XYZ file of C-alpha atoms in Angstrom:
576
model
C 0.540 26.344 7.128
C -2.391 26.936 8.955
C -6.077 26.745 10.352
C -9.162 25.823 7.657
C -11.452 28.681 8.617
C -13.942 27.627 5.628
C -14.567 28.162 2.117
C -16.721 25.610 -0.291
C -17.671 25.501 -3.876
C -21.118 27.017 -3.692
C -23.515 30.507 -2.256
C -24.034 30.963 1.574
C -26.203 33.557 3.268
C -24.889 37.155 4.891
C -24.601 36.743 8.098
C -26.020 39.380 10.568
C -24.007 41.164 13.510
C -25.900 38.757 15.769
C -27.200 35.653 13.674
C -28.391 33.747 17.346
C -28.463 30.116 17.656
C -27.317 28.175 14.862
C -29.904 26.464 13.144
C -29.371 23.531 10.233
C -30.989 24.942 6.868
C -32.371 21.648 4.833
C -31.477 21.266 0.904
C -30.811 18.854 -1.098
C -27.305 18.404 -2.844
C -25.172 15.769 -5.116
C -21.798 16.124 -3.088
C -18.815 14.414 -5.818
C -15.020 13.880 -4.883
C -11.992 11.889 -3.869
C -10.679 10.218 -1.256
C -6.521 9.800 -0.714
C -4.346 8.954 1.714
C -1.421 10.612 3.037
C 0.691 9.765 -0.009
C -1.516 11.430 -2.180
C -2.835 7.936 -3.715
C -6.325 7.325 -4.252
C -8.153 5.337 -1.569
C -10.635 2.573 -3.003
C -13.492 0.840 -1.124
C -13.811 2.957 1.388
C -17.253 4.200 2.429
C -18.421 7.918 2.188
C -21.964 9.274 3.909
C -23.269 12.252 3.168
C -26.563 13.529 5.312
C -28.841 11.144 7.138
C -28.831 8.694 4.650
C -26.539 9.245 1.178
C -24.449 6.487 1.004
C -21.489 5.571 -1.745
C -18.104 3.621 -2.499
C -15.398 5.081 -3.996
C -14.032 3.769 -7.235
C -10.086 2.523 -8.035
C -9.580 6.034 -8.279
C -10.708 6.757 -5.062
C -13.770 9.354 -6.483
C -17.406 9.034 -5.453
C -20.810 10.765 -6.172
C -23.414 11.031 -4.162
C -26.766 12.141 -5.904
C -29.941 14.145 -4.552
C -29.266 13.518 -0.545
C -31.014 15.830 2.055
C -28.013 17.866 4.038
C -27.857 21.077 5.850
C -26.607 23.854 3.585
C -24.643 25.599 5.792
C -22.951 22.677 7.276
C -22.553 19.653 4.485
C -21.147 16.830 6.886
C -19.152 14.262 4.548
C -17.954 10.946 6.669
C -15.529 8.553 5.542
C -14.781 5.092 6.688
C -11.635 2.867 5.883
C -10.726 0.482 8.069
C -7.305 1.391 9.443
C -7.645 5.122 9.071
C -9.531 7.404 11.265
C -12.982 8.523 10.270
C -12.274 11.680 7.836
C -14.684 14.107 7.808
C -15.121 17.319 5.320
C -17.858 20.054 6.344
C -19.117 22.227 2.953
C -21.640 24.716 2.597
C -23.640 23.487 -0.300
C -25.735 24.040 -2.770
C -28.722 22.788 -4.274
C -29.180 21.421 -7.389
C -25.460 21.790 -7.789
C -22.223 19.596 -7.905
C -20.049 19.843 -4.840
C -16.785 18.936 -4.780
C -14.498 17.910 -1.950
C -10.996 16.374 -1.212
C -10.365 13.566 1.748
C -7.305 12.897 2.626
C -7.434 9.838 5.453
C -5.012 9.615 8.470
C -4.059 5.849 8.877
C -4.148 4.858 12.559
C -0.849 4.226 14.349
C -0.511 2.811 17.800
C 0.862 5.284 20.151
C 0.392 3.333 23.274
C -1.300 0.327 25.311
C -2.277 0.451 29.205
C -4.215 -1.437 31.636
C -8.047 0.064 31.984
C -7.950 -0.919 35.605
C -5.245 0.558 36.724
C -5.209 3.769 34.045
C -2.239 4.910 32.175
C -0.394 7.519 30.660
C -0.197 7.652 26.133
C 2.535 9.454 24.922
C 1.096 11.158 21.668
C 3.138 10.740 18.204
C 5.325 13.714 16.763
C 5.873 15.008 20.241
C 2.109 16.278 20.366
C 1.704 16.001 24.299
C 0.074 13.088 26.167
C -2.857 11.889 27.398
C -3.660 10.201 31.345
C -6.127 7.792 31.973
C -8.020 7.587 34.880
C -7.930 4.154 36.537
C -11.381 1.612 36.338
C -12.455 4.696 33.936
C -13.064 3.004 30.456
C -16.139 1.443 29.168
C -17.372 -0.231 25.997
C -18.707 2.785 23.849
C -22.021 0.107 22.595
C -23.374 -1.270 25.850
C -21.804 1.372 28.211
C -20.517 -1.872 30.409
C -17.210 -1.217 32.122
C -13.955 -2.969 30.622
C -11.146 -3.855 32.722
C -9.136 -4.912 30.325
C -5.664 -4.066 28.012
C -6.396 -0.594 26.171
C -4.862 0.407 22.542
C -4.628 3.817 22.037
C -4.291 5.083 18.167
C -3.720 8.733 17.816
C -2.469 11.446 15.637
C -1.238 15.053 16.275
C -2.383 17.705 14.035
C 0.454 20.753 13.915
C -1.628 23.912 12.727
C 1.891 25.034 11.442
C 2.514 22.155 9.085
C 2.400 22.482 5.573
C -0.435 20.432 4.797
C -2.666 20.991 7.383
C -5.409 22.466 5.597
C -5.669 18.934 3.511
C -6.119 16.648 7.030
C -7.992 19.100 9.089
C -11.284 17.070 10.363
C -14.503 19.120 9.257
C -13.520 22.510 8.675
C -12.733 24.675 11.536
C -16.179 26.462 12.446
C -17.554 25.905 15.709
C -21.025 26.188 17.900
C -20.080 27.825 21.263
C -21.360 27.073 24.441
C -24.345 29.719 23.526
C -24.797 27.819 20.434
C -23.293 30.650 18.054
C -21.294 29.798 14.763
C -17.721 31.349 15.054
C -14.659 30.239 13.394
C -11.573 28.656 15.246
C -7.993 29.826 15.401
C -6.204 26.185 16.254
C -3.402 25.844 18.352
C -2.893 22.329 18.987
C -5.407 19.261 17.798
C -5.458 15.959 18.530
C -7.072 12.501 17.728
C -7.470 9.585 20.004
C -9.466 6.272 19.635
C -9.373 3.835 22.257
C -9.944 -0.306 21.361
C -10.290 -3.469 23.407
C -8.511 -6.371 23.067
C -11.227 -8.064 20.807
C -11.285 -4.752 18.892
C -14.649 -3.691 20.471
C -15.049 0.454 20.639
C -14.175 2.315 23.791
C -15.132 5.493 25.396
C -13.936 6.870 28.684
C -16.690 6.027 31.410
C -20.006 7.706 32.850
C -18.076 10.267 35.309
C -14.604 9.925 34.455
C -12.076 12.372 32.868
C -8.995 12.306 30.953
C -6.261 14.633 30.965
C -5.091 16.295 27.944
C -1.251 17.815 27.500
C -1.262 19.321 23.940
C 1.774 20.536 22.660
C 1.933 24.109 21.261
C 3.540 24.438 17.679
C 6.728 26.982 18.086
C 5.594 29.110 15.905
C 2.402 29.833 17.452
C 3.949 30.408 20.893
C 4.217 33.784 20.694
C 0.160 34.136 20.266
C -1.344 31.482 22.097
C -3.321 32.938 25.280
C -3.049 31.988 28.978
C -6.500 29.583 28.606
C -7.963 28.803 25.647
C -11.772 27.126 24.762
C -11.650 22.744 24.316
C -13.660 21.780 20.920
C -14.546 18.474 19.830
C -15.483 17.875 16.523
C -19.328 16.414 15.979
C -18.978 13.900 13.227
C -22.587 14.334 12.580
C -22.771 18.005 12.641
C -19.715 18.550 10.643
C -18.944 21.314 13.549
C -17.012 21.865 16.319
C -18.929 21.982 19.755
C -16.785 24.394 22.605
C -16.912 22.121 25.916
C -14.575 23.006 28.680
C -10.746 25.081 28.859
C -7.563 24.453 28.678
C -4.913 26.080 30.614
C -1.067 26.981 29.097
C 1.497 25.329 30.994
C 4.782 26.444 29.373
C 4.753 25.092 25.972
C 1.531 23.245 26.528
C -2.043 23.433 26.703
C -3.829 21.054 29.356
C -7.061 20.327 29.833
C -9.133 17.753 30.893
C -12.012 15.862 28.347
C -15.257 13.204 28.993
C -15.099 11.144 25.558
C -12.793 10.795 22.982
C -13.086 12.187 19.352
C -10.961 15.018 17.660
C -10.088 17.614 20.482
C -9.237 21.182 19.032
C -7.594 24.395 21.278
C -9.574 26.631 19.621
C -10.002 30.780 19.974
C -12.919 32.123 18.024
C -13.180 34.641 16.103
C -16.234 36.710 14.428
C -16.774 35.224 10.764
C -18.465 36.952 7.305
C -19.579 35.828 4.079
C -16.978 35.534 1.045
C -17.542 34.572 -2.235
C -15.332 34.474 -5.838
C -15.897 33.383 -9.143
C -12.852 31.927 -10.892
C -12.699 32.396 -13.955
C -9.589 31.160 -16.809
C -8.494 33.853 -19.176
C -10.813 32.396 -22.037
C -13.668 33.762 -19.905
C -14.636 30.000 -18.981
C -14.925 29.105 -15.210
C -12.212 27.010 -13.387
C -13.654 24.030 -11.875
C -11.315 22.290 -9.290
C -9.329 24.968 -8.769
C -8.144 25.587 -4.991
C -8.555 28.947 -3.314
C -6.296 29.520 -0.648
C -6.718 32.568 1.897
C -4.697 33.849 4.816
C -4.303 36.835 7.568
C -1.243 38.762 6.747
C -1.730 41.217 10.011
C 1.751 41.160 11.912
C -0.543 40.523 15.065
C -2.240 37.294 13.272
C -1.515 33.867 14.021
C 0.473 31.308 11.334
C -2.530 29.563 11.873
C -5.519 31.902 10.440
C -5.339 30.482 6.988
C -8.267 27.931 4.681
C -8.794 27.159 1.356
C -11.528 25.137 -0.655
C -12.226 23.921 -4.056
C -14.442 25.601 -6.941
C -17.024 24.010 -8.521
C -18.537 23.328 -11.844
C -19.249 26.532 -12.516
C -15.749 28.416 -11.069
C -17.648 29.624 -7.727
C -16.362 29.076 -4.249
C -17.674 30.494 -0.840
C -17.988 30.239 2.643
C -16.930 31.901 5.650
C -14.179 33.784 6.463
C -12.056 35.940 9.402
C -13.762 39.890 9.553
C -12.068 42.589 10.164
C -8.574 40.713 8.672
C -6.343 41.868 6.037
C -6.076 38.906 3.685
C -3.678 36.893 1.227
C -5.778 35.434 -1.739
C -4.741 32.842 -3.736
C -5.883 30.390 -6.430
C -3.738 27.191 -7.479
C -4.327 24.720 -9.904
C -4.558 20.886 -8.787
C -0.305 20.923 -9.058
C 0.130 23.537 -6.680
C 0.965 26.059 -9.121
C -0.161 29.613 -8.310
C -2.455 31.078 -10.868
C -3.279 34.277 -8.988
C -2.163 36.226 -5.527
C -3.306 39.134 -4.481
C -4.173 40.997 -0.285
C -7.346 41.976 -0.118
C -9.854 42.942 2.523
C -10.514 43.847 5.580
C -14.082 42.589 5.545
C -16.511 44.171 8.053
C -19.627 42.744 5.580
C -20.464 40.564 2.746
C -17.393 40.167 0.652
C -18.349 39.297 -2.878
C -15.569 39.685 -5.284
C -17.472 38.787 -8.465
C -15.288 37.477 -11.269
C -11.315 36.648 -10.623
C -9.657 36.219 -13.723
C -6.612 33.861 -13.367
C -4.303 32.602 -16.039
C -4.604 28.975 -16.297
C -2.897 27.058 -19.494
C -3.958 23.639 -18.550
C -6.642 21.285 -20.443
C -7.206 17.690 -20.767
C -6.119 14.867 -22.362
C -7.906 11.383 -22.803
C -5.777 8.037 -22.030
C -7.056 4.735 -23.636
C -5.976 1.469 -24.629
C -6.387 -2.254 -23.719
C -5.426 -4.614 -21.036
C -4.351 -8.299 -21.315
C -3.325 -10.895 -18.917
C -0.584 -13.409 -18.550
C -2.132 -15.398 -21.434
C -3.228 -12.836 -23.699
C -6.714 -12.660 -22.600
C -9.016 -9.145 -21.801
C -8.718 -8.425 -18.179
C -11.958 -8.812 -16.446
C -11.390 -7.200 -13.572
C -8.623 -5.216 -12.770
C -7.292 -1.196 -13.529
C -4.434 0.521 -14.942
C -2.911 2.897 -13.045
C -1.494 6.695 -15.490
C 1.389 8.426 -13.499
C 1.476 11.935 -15.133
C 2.290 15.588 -14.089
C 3.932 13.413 -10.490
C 0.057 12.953 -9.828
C -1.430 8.886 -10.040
C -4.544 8.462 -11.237
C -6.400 5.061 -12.175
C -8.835 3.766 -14.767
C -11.092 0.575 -14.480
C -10.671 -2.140 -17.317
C -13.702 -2.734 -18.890
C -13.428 -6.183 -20.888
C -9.931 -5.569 -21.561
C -10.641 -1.739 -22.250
C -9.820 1.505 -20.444
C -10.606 5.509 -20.721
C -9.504 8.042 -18.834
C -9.818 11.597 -18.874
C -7.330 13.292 -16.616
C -7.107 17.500 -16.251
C -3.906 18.553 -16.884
C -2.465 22.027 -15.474
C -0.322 22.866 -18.287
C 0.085 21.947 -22.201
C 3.700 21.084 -23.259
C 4.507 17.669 -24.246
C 5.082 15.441 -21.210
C 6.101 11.638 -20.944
C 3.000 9.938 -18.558
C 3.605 6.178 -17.100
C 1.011 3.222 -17.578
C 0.731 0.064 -15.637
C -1.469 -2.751 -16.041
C -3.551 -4.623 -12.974
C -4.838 -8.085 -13.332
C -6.935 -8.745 -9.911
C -8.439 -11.944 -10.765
C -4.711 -13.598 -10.983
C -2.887 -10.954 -9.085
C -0.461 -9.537 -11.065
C 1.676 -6.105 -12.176
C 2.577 -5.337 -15.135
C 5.938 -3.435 -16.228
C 5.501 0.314 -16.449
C 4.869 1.905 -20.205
C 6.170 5.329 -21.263
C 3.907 7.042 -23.639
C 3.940 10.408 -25.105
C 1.664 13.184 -23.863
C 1.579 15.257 -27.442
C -2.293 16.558 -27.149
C -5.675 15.560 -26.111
C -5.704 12.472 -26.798
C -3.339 9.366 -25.687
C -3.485 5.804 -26.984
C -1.331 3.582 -25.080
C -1.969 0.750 -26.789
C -2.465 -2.983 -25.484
C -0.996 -3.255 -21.908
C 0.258 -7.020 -19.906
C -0.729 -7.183 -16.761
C 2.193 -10.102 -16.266
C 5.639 -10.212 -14.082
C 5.066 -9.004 -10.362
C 2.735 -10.806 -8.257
C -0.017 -8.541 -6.415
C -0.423 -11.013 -3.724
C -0.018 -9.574 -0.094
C -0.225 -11.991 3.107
C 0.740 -12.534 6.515
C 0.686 -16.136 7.927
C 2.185 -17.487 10.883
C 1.700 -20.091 13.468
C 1.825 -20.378 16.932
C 0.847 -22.591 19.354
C -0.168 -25.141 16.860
C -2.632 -22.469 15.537
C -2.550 -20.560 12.082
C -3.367 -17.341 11.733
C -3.729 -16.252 7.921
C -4.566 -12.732 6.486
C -4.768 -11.755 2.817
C -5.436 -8.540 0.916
C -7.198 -7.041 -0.047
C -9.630 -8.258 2.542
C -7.497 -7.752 5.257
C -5.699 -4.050 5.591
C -1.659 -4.035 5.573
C 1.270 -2.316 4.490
C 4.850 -2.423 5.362
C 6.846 1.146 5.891
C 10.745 1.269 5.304
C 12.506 4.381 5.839
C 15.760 5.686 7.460
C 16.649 6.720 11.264
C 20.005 8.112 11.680
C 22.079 5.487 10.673
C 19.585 2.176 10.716
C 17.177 1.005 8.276
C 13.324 0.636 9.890
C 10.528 -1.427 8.888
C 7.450 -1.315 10.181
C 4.764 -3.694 9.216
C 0.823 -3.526 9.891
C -2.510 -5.499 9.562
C -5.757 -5.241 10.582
C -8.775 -7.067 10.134
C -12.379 -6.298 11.266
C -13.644 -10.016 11.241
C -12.897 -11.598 13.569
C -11.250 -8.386 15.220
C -7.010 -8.754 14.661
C -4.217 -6.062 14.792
C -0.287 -6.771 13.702
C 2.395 -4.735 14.374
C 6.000 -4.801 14.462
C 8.914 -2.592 13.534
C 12.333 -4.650 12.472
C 15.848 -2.754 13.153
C 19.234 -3.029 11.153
C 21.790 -1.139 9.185
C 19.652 -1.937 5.669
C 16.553 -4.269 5.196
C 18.331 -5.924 2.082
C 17.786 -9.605 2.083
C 19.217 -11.290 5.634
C 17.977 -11.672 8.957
C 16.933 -8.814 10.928
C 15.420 -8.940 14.774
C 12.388 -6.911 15.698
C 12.356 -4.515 18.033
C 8.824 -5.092 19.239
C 6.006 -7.404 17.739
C 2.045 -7.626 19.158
C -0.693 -9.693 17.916
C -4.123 -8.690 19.334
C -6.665 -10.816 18.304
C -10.008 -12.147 20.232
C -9.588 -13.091 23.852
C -5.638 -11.464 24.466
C -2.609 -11.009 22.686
C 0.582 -12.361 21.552
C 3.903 -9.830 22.248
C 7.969 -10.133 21.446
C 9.183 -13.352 23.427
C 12.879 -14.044 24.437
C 13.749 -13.479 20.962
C 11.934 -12.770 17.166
C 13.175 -12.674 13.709
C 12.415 -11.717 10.336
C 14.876 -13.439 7.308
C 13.836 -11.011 4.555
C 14.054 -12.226 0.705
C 12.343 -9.378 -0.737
C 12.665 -5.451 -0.434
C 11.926 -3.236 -3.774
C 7.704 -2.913 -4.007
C 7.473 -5.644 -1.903
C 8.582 -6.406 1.318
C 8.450 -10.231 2.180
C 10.317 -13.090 3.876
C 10.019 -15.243 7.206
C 9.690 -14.834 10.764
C 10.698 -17.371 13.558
C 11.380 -17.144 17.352
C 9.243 -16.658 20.322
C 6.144 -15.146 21.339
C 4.569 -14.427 24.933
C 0.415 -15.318 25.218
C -1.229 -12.934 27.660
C -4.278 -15.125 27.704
C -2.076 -17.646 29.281
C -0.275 -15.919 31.874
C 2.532 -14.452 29.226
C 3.793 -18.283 28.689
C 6.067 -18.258 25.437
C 5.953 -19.761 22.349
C 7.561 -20.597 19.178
C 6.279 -19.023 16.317
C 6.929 -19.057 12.580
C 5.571 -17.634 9.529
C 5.440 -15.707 6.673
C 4.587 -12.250 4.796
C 4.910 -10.300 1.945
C 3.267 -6.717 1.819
C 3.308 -3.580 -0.629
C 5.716 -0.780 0.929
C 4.084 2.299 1.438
C-alpha cells in the first residue's frame, strides 16, 4: 500500500533546511529497464524518452537502454508511449556515468464515459474513484486550440493510494514543486487520470477559461487522516514532478476541486523531505543489483499512504528522498517479492546514509538456449520464445533459428521452467516445453513454433463498407472474467491511422461456443460513430487463448442521423 515518496538507484545531494527554488542540475546518464503491463508481461514496441532528446524501443522482452542522454539529476523524467495505454512516466535521480534502472508498468486506457462538448457532461470515474463535470461549449482541440463541439470520449483510471500495487503504477514519483517553487514530497489521497478524444481521435484539452470539476473519492483507509482541504497537483510529464495548482475541499468521503487541463491530478499534502541512501549488499560481500527497497512510516499518526520503494543498481546502491522526522519500515525484496531484509529505522532530521546493508540473498542465474524451427522445419527468422520460470515470463529473440537468455533467478533449488516457440513471419504458437532448471545453464533443445495460429483480427461490414484491423499493427485484446453469476467479455481495438476505437462487452451465463448478445458496442472512427442498434450478436467458436467467432445484427450511424444498419463480421483476439 501506499504513496512513492522517492528512492532511485544512484547519489543525490543533502538537502539544506531551506534549499529555495528548485533548480534542474544537468548530467548525463544511460537510463536501462523494462516496460510491463498490468499483468506483469513485458510490453514490446513501445517508445521510451529519456531527457530532451534520448530516444529507444523496447525489445520482445519489453527492456530498453538508453545511452549517454543529457537529463536533470535530480529529476530523471522517463516517458513511455503505447498506443492504448496512458503515457507512463518514472522520475529517478540519476547518476552519471552510471546504469540506471527503472520499472514501467503501463495503465491500458478504458472508456469510462462519452458526452456532448456542447452541451457538457458528467464522467463517472472507474472503481468508484469519483467523477468528473464538464462545462458546456468548454472543450477544444489540444493542437490548434480551435473549439470542438463535438461527441467527447473520456478514458480514465483511478489510482487508490491504499492498493497493493500502487507504488508500481504511480506516474513520476511523488515529489512536487509548490506554488513557491520548493521540492517537497506528497502524501496522496486520491489520484486520478483523464484524457479526453474527439471523434476522429484528435487530442483534447478543456478550453481557454473553462474549468472542470473534480469529485475524487477518498480510500477508507485514509479517511481517518485526510484534512478538511488539501493542495491539487498535476503531474508535468516533462519535469517528471508534480506542480501544486489550486485546492480541493473534503465533502464527506470526497475531495472536490475544480482543474484547467487534463493530465494526472494528485490530492497531495507535503511534507519536508531528506537525503537517504543504502548500499545492498548479498552475504558474499557482492552488491545486489535489481533488488527493490521498500520504505514506510510506521508512526500510529502516519498515513497508509507514506510508503516508496526503488530499485538498486549495478553496483547495490539506491537513494533518493525520503519523509524527515518519520520513524521508518525498511525493506529489501528480491525481484519475486521475497523479503531479504526488514528492519525500523530512523527518524531522520539530516542526511541518512546507512552505508552497507547486508541481506541474505540465495538467488543466481541460469542461461536458457536452444533452437527454433517452423512448421516445415526451417530456422525461424523472426520470431521469440517466450521462458515461464519462478511464475515470472520472460522472452528471448530468435536469432536464425537460435536463442539465449540469461534470466536472474531469486533462489537455487531445482525448478521445472516452460518454453514456447513464436514464428511471426507465419503466425504461429508452438506447444509449451517443460525443461529442467538443475544449474546455470539450460538447453532446451530445438523448439516448433507449429499448432496455434497467432493471427488476431477484427473485420466487419456495414453499410456496404469493410472495416479490417490486424495485429500487431492495430492494438486489441479481448477480457473474459466473471460477475456474480454471468460470464463477461469485453473486447477492444484501437488504431492510430486512420484514428478507430472498438469496444463492446458481450453478457451470458459462460462465453463457451454459442451465441451471446452484447450489451453495448461503439465504433468511432473518422467523421462519427457506429453504436448497438435494435439488436447485436456475437456466435462465438473459440474461447481458450483465443477468443473468436462472428457478429451480426444492427448498428446505429451518428453521421447519419443514428439511421441503422446491418452489420456482420468477424474477430478473433488473444485474451488478456
Amino acid at each position: 500500500m501506499g504513496t512513492l515518496f522517492y528512492l532511485g538507484c544512484q547519489k543525490s545531494a543533502s538537502l539544506s533546511t531551506d534549499p529555495g527554488p528548485y533548480t534542474p542540475e544537468p548530467g548525463v546518464a544511460t537510463i536501462s529497464g523494462r516496460v510491463t503491463d498490468e499483468r506483469k508481461m513485458p510490453v514490446s514496441g513501445a517508445v521510451v524518452k529519456a531527457g530532451a532528446t534520448g530516444i529507444a524501443t523496447t525489445d520482445v522482452d519489453g527492456r530498453f537502454t538508453i545511452k549517454n542522454v543529457s537529463i536533470d539529476k535530480k529529476a530523471g523524467a522517463i516517458r513511455v508511449e503505447k498506443d492504448s495505454f496512458f503515457t507512463g512516466v518514472k522520475t529517478l535521480v540519476v547518476g552519471a556515468g552510471n546504469e540506471n534502472n527503472v520499472a514501467v508498468q503501463l495503465l491500458r486506457k478504458k472508456v469510462a464515459g462519452t458526452f456532448s462538448a456542447a452541451s457538457g457532461g458528467t464522467v463517472t470515474l472507474p472503481s468508484g474513484g469519483g467523477k468528473v463535470a464538464f462545462p458546456a461549449e468548454g472543450v477544444m482541440n489540444e493542437a490548434t486550440k480551435a473549439a470542438y463541439t463535438g461527441t467527447v470520449t473520456t478514458s480514465a483510471f483511478f489510482f487508490d493510494p491504499t492498493a497493493a500495487g500502487f507504488e508500481n503504477i504511480i506516474p513520476g514519483a511523488l515529489r512536487g514543486l509548490d506554488s513557491n517553487n520548493r521540492e517537497t514530497g506528497l502524501q496522496s489521497f486520491s489520484m486520478i487520470a483523464v484524457e479526453l478524444t474527439g471523434a476522429n481521435g484528435q487530442k483534447l484539452q478543456l478550453a481557454a477559461g473553462k474549468t472542470a470539476t473534480i469529485t475524487f473519492a477518498i480510500p477508507a483507509g485514509l479517511r481517518a487522516q485526510a484534512p478538511a482541504t488539501i493542495p491539487l497537483w498535476y503531474l508535468n510529464e516533462t519535469t517528471g514532478l508534480w506542480k501544486e495548482e489550486g485546492r480541493a475541499t473534503r465533502q464527506g468521503n470526497t475531495y472536490v476541486g475544480t482543474v484547467t487541463h487534463f493530465s494526472y491530478w494528485n490530492c497531495d499534502a507535503p511534507f519536508e523531505l531528506v537525503d537517504f541512501s543504502a548500499i545492498i549488499k548479498a552475504q558474499s560481500g557482492d552488491p545486489l543489483p535489481n533488488a527493490k527497497v521498500v520504505l514506510q512510516a510506521t508512526g500510529a499518526a502516519d498515513s497508509l499512504s507514506i510508503y516508496g520503494s526503488g530499485l538498486t543498481g549495478a553496483d547495490g546502491y539506491t537513494g533518493g528522498k525520503v519523509p524527515a522526522g518519520r520513524t521508518l519500515k525498511m525493506q529489501v525484496l528480491d525481484k519475486c517479492g521475497n523479503l531479504l531484509y526488514s528492519k525500523i529505522i530512523g527518524p531522520f532530521t539530516g542526511k541518512a546514509d546507512l552505508g552497507n546493508v547486508t541481506v541474505t540473498y540465495n538467488g543466481g542465474i541460469v542461461t536458457f538456449s536452444g533452437t527454433a524451427v517452423n512448421c516445415s522445419d526451417a530456422p525461424i527468422t523472426n520470431g521469440y520464445v517466450t521462458i515461464t520460470l519462478d511464475g515470472a515470463v520472460n522472452r528471448a529473440t530468435v536469432t536464425n533459428g537460435s536463442f539465449s537468455l540469461a534470466i536472474p533467478r531469486c533462489i537455487s533449488t531445482a525448478a521445472t521452467a516452460s518454453v514456447v516457440a513464436y514464428d511471426l513471419v507465419a503466425l504461429a504458437e508452438g506447444t509449451a516445453k517443460e525443461v529442467a532448471v538443475n544449474g546455470t545453464t539450460v538447453n532446451a533443445g530445438q523448439l516448433k513454433a507449429c499448432g496455434t495460429s497467432l493471427e488476431q483480427f477484427f473485420t466487419y461490414s456495414v453499410n456496404g463498407v469493410e472495416y479490417n484491423f490486424t495485429a500487431p499493427a492495430d492494438s486489441m485484446y479481448a477480457r473474459v472474467y466473471k460477475s456474480n453469476t454471468d460470464s463477461i467479455a469485453d473486447i477492444s481495438v484501437y488504431s492510430s491511422s486512420p484514428y478507430t476505437r472498438l469496444s463492446g462487452s458481450l453478457r451470458a451465463a459462460s462465453m463457451q461456443p454459442g451465441t451471446k448478445t452484447f450489451d453495448y458496442f461503439s465504433f468511432y472512427r473518422e467523421g462519427g460513430s457506429f453504436q448497438t442498434g435494435k439488436v447485436l450478436t456475437a456466435t462465438i467458436t473459440e474461447n481458450s487463448k483465443y477468443l473468436a467467432g462472428t457478429i451480426s445484427g444492427t448498428v446505429a450511424d451518428s453521421s447519419n442521423g443514428n439511421q441503422t444498419y446491418s452489420v456482420t463480421g468477424k474477430f478473433r483476439m488473444k485474451r488478456q
